[in-house]
PDB file of C-alpha atoms in Angstrom:
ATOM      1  CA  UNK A   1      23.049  -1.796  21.792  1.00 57.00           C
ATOM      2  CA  UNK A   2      19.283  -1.593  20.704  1.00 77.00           C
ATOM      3  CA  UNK A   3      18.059  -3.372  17.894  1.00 88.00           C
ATOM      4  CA  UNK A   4      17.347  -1.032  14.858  1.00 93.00           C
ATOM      5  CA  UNK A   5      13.605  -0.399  13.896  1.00 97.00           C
ATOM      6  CA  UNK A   6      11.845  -3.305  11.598  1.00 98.00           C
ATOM      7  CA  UNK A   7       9.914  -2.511   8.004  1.00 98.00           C
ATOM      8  CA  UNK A   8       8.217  -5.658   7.516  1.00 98.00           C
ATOM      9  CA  UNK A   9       7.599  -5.480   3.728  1.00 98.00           C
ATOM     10  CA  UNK A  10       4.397  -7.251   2.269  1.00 98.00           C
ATOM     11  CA  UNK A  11       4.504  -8.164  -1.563  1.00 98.00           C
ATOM     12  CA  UNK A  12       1.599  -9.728  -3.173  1.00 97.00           C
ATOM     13  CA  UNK A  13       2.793 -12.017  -6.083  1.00 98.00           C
ATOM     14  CA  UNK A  14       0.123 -13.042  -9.080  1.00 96.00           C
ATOM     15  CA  UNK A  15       2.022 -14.179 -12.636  1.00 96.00           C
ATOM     16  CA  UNK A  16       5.128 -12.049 -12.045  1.00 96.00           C
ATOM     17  CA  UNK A  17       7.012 -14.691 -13.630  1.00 97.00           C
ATOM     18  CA  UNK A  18       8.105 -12.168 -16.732  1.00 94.00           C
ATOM     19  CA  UNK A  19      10.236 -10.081 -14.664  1.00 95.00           C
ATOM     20  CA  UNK A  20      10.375 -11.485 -11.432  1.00 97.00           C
ATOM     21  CA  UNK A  21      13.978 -12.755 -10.914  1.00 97.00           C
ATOM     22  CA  UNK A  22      14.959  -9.336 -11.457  1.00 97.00           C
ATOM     23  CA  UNK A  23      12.708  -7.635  -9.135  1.00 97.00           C
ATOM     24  CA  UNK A  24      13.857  -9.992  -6.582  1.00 97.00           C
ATOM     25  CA  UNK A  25      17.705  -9.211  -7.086  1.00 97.00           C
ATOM     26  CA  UNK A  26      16.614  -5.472  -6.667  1.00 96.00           C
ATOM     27  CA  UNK A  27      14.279  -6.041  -3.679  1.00 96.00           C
ATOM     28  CA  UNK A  28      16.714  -8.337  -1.587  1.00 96.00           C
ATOM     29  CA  UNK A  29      20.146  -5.676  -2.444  1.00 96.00           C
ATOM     30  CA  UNK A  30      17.576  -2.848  -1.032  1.00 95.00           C
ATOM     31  CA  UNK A  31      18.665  -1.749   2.467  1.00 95.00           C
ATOM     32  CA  UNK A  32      17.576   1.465   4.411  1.00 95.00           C
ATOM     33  CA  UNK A  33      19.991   3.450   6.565  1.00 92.00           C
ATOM     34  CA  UNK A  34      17.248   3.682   9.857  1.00 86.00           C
ATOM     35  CA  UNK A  35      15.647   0.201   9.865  1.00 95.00           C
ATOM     36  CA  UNK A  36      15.594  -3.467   9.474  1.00 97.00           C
ATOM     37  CA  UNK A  37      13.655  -5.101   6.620  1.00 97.00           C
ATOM     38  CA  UNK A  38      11.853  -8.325   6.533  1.00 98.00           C
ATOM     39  CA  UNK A  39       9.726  -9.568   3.359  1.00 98.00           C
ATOM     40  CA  UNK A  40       6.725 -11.307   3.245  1.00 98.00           C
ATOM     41  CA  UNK A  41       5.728 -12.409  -0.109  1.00 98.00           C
ATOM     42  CA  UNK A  42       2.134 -14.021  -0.846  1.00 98.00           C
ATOM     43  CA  UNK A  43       2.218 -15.652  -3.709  1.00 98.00           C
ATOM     44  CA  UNK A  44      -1.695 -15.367  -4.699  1.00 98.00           C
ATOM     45  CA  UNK A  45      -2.019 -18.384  -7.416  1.00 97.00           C
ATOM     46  CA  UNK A  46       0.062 -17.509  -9.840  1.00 98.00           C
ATOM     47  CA  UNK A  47      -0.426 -20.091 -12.837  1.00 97.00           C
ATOM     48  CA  UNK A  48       3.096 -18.966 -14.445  1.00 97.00           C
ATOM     49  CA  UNK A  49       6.457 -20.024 -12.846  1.00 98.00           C
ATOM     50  CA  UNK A  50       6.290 -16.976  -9.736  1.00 98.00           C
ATOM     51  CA  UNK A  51       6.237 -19.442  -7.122  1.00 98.00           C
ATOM     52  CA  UNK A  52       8.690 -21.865  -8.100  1.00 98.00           C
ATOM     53  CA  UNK A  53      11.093 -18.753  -9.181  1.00 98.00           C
ATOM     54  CA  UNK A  54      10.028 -17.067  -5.482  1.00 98.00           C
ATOM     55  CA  UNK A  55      11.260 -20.720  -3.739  1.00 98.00           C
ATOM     56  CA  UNK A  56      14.087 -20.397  -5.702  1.00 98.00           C
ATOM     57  CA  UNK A  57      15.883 -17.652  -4.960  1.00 98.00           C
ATOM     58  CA  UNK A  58      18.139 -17.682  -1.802  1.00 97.00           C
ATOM     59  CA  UNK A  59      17.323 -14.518   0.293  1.00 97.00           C
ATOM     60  CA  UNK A  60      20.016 -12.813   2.109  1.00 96.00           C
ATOM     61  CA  UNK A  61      17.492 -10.912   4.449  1.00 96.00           C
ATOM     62  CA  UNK A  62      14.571 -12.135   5.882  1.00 97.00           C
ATOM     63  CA  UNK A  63      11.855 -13.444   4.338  1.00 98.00           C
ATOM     64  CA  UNK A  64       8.584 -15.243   4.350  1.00 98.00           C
ATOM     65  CA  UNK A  65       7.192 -17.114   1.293  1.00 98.00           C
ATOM     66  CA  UNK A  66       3.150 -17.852   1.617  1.00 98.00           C
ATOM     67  CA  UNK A  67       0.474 -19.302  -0.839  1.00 98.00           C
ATOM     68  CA  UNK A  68      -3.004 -18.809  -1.525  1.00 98.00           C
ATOM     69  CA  UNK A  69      -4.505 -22.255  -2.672  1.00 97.00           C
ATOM     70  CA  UNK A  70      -6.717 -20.103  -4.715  1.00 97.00           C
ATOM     71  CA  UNK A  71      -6.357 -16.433  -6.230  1.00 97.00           C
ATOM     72  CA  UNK A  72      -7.838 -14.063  -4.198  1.00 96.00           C
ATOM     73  CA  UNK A  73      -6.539 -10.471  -4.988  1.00 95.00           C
ATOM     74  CA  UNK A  74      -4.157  -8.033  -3.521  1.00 95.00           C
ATOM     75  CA  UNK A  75      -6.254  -7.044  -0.426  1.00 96.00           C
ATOM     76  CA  UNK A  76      -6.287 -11.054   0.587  1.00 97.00           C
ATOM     77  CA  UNK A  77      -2.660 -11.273   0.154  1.00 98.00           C
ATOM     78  CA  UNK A  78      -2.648  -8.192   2.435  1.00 98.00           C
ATOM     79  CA  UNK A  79      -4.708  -9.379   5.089  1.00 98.00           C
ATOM     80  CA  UNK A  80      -3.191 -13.412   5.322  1.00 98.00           C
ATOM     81  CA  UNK A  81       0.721 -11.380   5.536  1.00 98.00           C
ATOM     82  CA  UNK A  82      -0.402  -9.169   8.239  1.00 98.00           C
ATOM     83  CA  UNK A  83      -0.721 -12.234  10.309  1.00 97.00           C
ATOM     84  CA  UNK A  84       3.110 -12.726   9.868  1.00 98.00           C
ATOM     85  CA  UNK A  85       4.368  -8.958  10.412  1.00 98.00           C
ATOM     86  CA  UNK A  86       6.846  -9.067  13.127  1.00 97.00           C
ATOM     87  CA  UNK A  87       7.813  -4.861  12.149  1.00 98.00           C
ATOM     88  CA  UNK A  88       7.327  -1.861  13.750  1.00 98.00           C
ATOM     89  CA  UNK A  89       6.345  -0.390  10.344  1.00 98.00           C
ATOM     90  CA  UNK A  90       4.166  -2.044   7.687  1.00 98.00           C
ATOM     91  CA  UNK A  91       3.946  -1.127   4.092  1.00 98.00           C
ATOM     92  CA  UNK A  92       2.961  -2.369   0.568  1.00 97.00           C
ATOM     93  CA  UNK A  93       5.306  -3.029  -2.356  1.00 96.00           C
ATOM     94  CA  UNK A  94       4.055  -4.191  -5.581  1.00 94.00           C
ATOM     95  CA  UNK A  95       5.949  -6.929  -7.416  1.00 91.00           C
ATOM     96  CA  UNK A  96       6.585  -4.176 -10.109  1.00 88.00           C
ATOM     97  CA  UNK A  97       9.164  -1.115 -11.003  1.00 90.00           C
ATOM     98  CA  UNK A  98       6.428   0.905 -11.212  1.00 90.00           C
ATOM     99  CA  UNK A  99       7.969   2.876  -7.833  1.00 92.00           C
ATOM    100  CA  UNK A 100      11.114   3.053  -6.888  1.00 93.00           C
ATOM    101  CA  UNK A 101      11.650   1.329  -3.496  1.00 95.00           C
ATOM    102  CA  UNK A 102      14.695   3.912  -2.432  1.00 95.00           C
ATOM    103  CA  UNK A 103      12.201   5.876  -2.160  1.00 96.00           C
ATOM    104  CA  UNK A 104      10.636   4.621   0.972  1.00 97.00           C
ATOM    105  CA  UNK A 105      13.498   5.898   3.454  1.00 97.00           C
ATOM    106  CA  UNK A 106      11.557   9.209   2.974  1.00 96.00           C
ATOM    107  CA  UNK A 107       8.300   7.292   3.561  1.00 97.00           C
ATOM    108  CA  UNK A 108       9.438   5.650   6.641  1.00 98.00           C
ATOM    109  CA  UNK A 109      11.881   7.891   8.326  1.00 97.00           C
ATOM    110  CA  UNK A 110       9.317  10.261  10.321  1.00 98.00           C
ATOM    111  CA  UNK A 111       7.590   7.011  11.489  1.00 98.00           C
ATOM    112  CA  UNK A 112      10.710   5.472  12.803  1.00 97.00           C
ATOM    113  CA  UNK A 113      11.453   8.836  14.723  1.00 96.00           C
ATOM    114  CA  UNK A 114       8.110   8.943  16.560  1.00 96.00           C
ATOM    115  CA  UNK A 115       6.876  12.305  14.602  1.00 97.00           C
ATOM    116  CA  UNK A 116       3.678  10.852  12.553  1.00 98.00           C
ATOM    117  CA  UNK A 117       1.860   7.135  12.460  1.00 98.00           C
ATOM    118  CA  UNK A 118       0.970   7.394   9.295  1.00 98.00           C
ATOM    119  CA  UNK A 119       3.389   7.928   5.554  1.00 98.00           C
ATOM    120  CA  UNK A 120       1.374   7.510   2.411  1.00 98.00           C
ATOM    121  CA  UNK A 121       2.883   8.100  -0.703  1.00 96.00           C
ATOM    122  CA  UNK A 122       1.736  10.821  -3.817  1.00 94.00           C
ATOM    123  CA  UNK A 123       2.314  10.756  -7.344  1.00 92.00           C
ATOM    124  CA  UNK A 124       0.340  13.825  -7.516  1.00 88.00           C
ATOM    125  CA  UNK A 125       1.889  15.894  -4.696  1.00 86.00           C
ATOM    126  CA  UNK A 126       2.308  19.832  -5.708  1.00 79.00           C
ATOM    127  CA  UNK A 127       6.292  19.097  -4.566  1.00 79.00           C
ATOM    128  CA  UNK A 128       6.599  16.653  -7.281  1.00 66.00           C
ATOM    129  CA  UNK A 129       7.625  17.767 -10.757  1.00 58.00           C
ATOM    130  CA  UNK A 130       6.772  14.387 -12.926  1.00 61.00           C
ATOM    131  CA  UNK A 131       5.176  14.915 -16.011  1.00 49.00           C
ATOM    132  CA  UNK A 132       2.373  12.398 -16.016  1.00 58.00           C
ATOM    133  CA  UNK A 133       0.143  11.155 -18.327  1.00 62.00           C
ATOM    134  CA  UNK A 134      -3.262  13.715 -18.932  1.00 66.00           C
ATOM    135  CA  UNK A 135      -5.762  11.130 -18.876  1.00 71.00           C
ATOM    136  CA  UNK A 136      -4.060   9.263 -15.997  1.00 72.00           C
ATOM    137  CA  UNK A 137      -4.056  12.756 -14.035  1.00 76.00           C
ATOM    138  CA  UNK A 138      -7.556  13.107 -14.499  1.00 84.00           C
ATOM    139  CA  UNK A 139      -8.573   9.807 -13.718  1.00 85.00           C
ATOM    140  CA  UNK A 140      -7.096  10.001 -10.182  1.00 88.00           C
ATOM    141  CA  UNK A 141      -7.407  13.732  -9.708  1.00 90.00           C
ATOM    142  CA  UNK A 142     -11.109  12.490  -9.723  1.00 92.00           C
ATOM    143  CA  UNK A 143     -10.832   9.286  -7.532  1.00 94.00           C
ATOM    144  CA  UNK A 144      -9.427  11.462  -4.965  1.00 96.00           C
ATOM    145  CA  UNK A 145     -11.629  14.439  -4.735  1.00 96.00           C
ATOM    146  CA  UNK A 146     -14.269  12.093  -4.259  1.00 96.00           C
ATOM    147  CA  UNK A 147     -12.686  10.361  -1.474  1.00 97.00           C
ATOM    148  CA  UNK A 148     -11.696  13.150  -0.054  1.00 97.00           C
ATOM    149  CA  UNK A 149     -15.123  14.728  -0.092  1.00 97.00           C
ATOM    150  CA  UNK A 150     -16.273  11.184   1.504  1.00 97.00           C
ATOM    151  CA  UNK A 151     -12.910  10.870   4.362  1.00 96.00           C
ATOM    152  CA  UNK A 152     -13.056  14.627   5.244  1.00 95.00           C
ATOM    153  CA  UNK A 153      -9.083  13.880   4.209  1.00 95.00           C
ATOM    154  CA  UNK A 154      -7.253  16.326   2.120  1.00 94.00           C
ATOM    155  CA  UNK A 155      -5.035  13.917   0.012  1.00 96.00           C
ATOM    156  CA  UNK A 156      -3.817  14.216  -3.362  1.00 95.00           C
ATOM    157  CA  UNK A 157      -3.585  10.592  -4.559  1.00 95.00           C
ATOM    158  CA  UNK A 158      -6.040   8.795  -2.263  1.00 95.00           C
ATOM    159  CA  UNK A 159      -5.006   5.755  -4.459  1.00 92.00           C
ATOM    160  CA  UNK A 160      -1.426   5.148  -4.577  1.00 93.00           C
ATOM    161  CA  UNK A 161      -0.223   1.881  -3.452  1.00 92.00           C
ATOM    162  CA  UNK A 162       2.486   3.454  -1.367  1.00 97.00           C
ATOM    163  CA  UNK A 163       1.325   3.246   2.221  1.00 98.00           C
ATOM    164  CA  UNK A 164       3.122   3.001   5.093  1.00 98.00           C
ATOM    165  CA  UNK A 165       1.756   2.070   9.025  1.00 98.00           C
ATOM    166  CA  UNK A 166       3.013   1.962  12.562  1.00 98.00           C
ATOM    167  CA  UNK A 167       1.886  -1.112  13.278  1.00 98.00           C
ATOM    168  CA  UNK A 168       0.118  -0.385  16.581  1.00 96.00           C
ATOM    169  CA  UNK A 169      -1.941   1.928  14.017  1.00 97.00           C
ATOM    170  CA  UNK A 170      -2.290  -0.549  11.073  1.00 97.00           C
ATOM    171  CA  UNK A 171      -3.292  -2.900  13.574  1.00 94.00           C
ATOM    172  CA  UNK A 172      -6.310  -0.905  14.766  1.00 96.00           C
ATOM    173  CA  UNK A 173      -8.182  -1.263  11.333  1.00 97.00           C
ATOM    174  CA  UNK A 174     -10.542  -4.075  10.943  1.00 97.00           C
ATOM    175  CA  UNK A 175      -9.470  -4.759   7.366  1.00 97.00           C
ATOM    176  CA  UNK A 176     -11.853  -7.103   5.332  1.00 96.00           C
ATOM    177  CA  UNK A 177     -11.270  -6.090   1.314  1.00 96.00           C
ATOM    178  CA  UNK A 178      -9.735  -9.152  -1.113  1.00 93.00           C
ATOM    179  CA  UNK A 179      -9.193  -6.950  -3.861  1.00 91.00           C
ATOM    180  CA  UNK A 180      -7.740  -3.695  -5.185  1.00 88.00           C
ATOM    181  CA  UNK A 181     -10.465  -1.767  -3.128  1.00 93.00           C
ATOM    182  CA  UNK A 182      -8.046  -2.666  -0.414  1.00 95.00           C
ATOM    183  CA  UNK A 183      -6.380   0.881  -0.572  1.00 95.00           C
ATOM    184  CA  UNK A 184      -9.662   2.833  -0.505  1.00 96.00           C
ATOM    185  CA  UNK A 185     -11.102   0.847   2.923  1.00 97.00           C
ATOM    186  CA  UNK A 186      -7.396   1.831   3.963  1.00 98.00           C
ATOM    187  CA  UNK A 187      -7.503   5.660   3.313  1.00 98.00           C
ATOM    188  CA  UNK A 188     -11.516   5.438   4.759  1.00 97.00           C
ATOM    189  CA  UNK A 189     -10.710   3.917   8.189  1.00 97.00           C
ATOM    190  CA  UNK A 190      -7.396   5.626   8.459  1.00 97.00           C
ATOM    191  CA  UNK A 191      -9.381   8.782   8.447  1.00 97.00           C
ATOM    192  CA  UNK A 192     -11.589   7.921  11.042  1.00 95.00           C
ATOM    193  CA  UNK A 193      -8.516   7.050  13.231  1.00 95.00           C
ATOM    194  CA  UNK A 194      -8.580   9.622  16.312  1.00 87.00           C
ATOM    195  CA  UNK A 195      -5.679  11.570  16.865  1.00 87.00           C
ATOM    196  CA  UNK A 196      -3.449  10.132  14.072  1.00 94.00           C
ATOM    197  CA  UNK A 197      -0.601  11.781  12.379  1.00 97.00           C
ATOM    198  CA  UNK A 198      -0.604  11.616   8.664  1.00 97.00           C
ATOM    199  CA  UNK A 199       1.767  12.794   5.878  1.00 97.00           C
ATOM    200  CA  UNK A 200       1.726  12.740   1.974  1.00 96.00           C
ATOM    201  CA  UNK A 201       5.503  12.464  -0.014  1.00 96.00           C
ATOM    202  CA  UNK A 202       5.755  12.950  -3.093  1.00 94.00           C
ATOM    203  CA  UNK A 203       7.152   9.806  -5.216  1.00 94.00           C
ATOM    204  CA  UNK A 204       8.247   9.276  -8.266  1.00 91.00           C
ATOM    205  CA  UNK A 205       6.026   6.881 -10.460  1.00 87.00           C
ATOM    206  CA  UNK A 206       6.844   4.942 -13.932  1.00 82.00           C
ATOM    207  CA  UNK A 207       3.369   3.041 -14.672  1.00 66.00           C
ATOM    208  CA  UNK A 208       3.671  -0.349 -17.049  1.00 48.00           C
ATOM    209  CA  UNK A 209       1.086  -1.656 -19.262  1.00 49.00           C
ATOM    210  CA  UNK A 210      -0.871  -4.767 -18.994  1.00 41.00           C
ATOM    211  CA  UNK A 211       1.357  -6.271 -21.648  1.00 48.00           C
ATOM    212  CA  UNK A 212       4.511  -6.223 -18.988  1.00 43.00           C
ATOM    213  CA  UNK A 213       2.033  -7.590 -16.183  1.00 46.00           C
ATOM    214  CA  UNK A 214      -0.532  -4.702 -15.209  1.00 48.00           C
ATOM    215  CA  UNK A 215      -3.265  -6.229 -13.244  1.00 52.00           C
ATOM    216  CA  UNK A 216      -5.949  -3.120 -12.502  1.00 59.00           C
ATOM    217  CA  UNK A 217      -8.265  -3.034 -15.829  1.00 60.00           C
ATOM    218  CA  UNK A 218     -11.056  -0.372 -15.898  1.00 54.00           C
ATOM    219  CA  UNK A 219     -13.494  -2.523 -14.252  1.00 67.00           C
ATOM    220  CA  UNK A 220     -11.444  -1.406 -10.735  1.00 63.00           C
ATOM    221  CA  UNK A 221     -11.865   2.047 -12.039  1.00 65.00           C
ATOM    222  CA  UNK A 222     -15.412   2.160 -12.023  1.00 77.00           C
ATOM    223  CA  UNK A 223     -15.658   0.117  -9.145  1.00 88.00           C
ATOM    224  CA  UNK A 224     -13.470   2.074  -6.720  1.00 92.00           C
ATOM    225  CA  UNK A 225     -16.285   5.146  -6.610  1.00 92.00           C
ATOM    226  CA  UNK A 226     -18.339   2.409  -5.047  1.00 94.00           C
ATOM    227  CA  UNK A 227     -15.622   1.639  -2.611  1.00 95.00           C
ATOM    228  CA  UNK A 228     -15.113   5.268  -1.405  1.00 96.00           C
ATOM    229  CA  UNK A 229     -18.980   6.058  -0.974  1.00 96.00           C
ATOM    230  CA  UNK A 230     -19.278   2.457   0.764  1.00 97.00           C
ATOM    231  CA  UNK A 231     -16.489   2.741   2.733  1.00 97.00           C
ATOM    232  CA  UNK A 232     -16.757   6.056   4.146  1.00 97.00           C
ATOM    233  CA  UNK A 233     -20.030   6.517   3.677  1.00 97.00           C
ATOM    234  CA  UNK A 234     -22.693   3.216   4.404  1.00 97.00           C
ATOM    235  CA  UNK A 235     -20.203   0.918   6.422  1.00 96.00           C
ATOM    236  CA  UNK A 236     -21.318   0.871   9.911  1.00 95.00           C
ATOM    237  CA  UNK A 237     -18.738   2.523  12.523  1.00 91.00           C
ATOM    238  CA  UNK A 238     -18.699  -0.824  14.257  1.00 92.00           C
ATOM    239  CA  UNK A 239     -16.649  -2.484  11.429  1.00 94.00           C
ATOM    240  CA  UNK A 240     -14.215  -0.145  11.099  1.00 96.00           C
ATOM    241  CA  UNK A 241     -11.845  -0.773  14.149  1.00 96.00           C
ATOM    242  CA  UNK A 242     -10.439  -4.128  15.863  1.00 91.00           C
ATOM    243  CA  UNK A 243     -10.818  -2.145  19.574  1.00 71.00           C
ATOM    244  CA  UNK A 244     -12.636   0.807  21.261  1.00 58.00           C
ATOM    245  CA  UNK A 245     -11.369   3.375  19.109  1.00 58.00           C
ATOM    246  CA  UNK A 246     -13.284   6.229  18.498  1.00 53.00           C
ATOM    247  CA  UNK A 247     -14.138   7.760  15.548  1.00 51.00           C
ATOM    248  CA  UNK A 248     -12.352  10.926  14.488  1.00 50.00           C
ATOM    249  CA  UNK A 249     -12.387  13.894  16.399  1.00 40.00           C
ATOM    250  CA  UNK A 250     -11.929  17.705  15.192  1.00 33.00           C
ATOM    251  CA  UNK A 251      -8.133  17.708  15.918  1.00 37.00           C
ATOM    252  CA  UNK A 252      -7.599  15.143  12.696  1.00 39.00           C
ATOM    253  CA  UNK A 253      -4.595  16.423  11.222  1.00 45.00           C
ATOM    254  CA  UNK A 254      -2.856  15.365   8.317  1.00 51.00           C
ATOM    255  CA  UNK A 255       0.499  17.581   6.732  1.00 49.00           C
ATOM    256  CA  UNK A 256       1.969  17.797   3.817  1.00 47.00           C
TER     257      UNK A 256
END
């Protein structure tokens, strides 16, 4: 009998310590009904208790527990647990409720069955009902028309954190960002991919406030319209792939 499909799970850690036990009750009950899951947590210097809670807790699936000897940001913790992804599909979950992990059977499933490469998630997607916050809409309604203008993508959150790789794909993508711009290099190379198969799903979204641990401030706001024009638009093509691949050809596709 053939082994099932493996998610490896990467989840940046920074001061988590508020909540943290309970995330990781949630986290290591989750199972999906078409895969495998192993976790690789990077704890990125937390000063509270997150590592010592993290070492802690006895896993029942498996799991990885790395440090950062200094804080380096979410794209860092990223690129040092890609290193250790032993999956066939690699995705991002924040050390947060602020999406609901059930949710990423949908993500996954047409990845594991061989139909697309890549699954990123939408808070934004016309199929999703939420009620969201005005200024919040606007804010990323705006993000993403710029990136898409700069990707030639037609997204409609070019910024969620939900993003989901096979990781022959993922692995193409010569990734270099430490911080939050992490997402944008993702959605500006993964455009440039040739021949990949993309999808948007909606998902449902419940943002906290930097009082119950929010880390993005404004400041990544204003700097993630530099990201997109760099990114898509002044990088040379030579940095964008770890092999020969090509740059994007007319038959791009992405679906929704």
């Amino acid at each position: 009998m053939s082994k099932p499909p493996l998610l490896s799970l990467i989840i940046p850690v920074y001061n988590e310590a508020q909540h943290l036990q309970e995330f990781l009750v949630m986290i290591d009950n989750f199972s999906l009904p078409n895969a495998a899951v192993e976790y690789i947590f990077v704890d990125d210097k937390s000063s509270d208790d997150s590592l010592a809670i993290l070492q802690a807790y006895d896993f029942k699936k498996p799991t990885k527990i790395l440090t950062h000897p200094k804080n380096i940001g979410k794209g860092g913790c990223i690129l040092t647990a890609l290193k250790h992804c032993k999956g066939d599909v690699i995705g991002v979950q924040d050390c947060d409720f602020e999406y609901r992990i059930e949710e990423i059977a949908t993500l996954i499933a047409p990845i594991v069955a061989g139909k697309i490469d890549v699954s990123f998630g939408s808070r934004f997607h016309p199929n999703n009902s939420q009620v969201h916050n005005n200024f919040h809409y606007l804010k990323n309604k705006a993000i993403t028309i710029l990136s898409n203008l700069c990707s030639n993508m037609r997204l409609t959150d070019a910024s969620c954190g939900y993003k989901f790789y096979h990781s022959a794909t993922l692995k193409k993508l010569h990734l270099t960002s430490k911080r939050f711009s992490i997402d944008t290099e993702l959605v500006a190379k993964t455009a440039r991919l040739t021949d990949v198969r993309v999808r948007e799903y909606p998902i449902s979204y419940r943002p906290r406030t930097h009082a119950q641990g929010k880390k993005i401030t404004w400041r990544d706001g204003v700097a993630v319209s530099f990201w997109i024009i760099f990114y898509n638009l002044l990088l040379p093509s030579s940095k964008f792939f770890n092999s020969n691949q090509q740059s994007r050809p007319s038959n791009y596709r992405l679906t929704h």
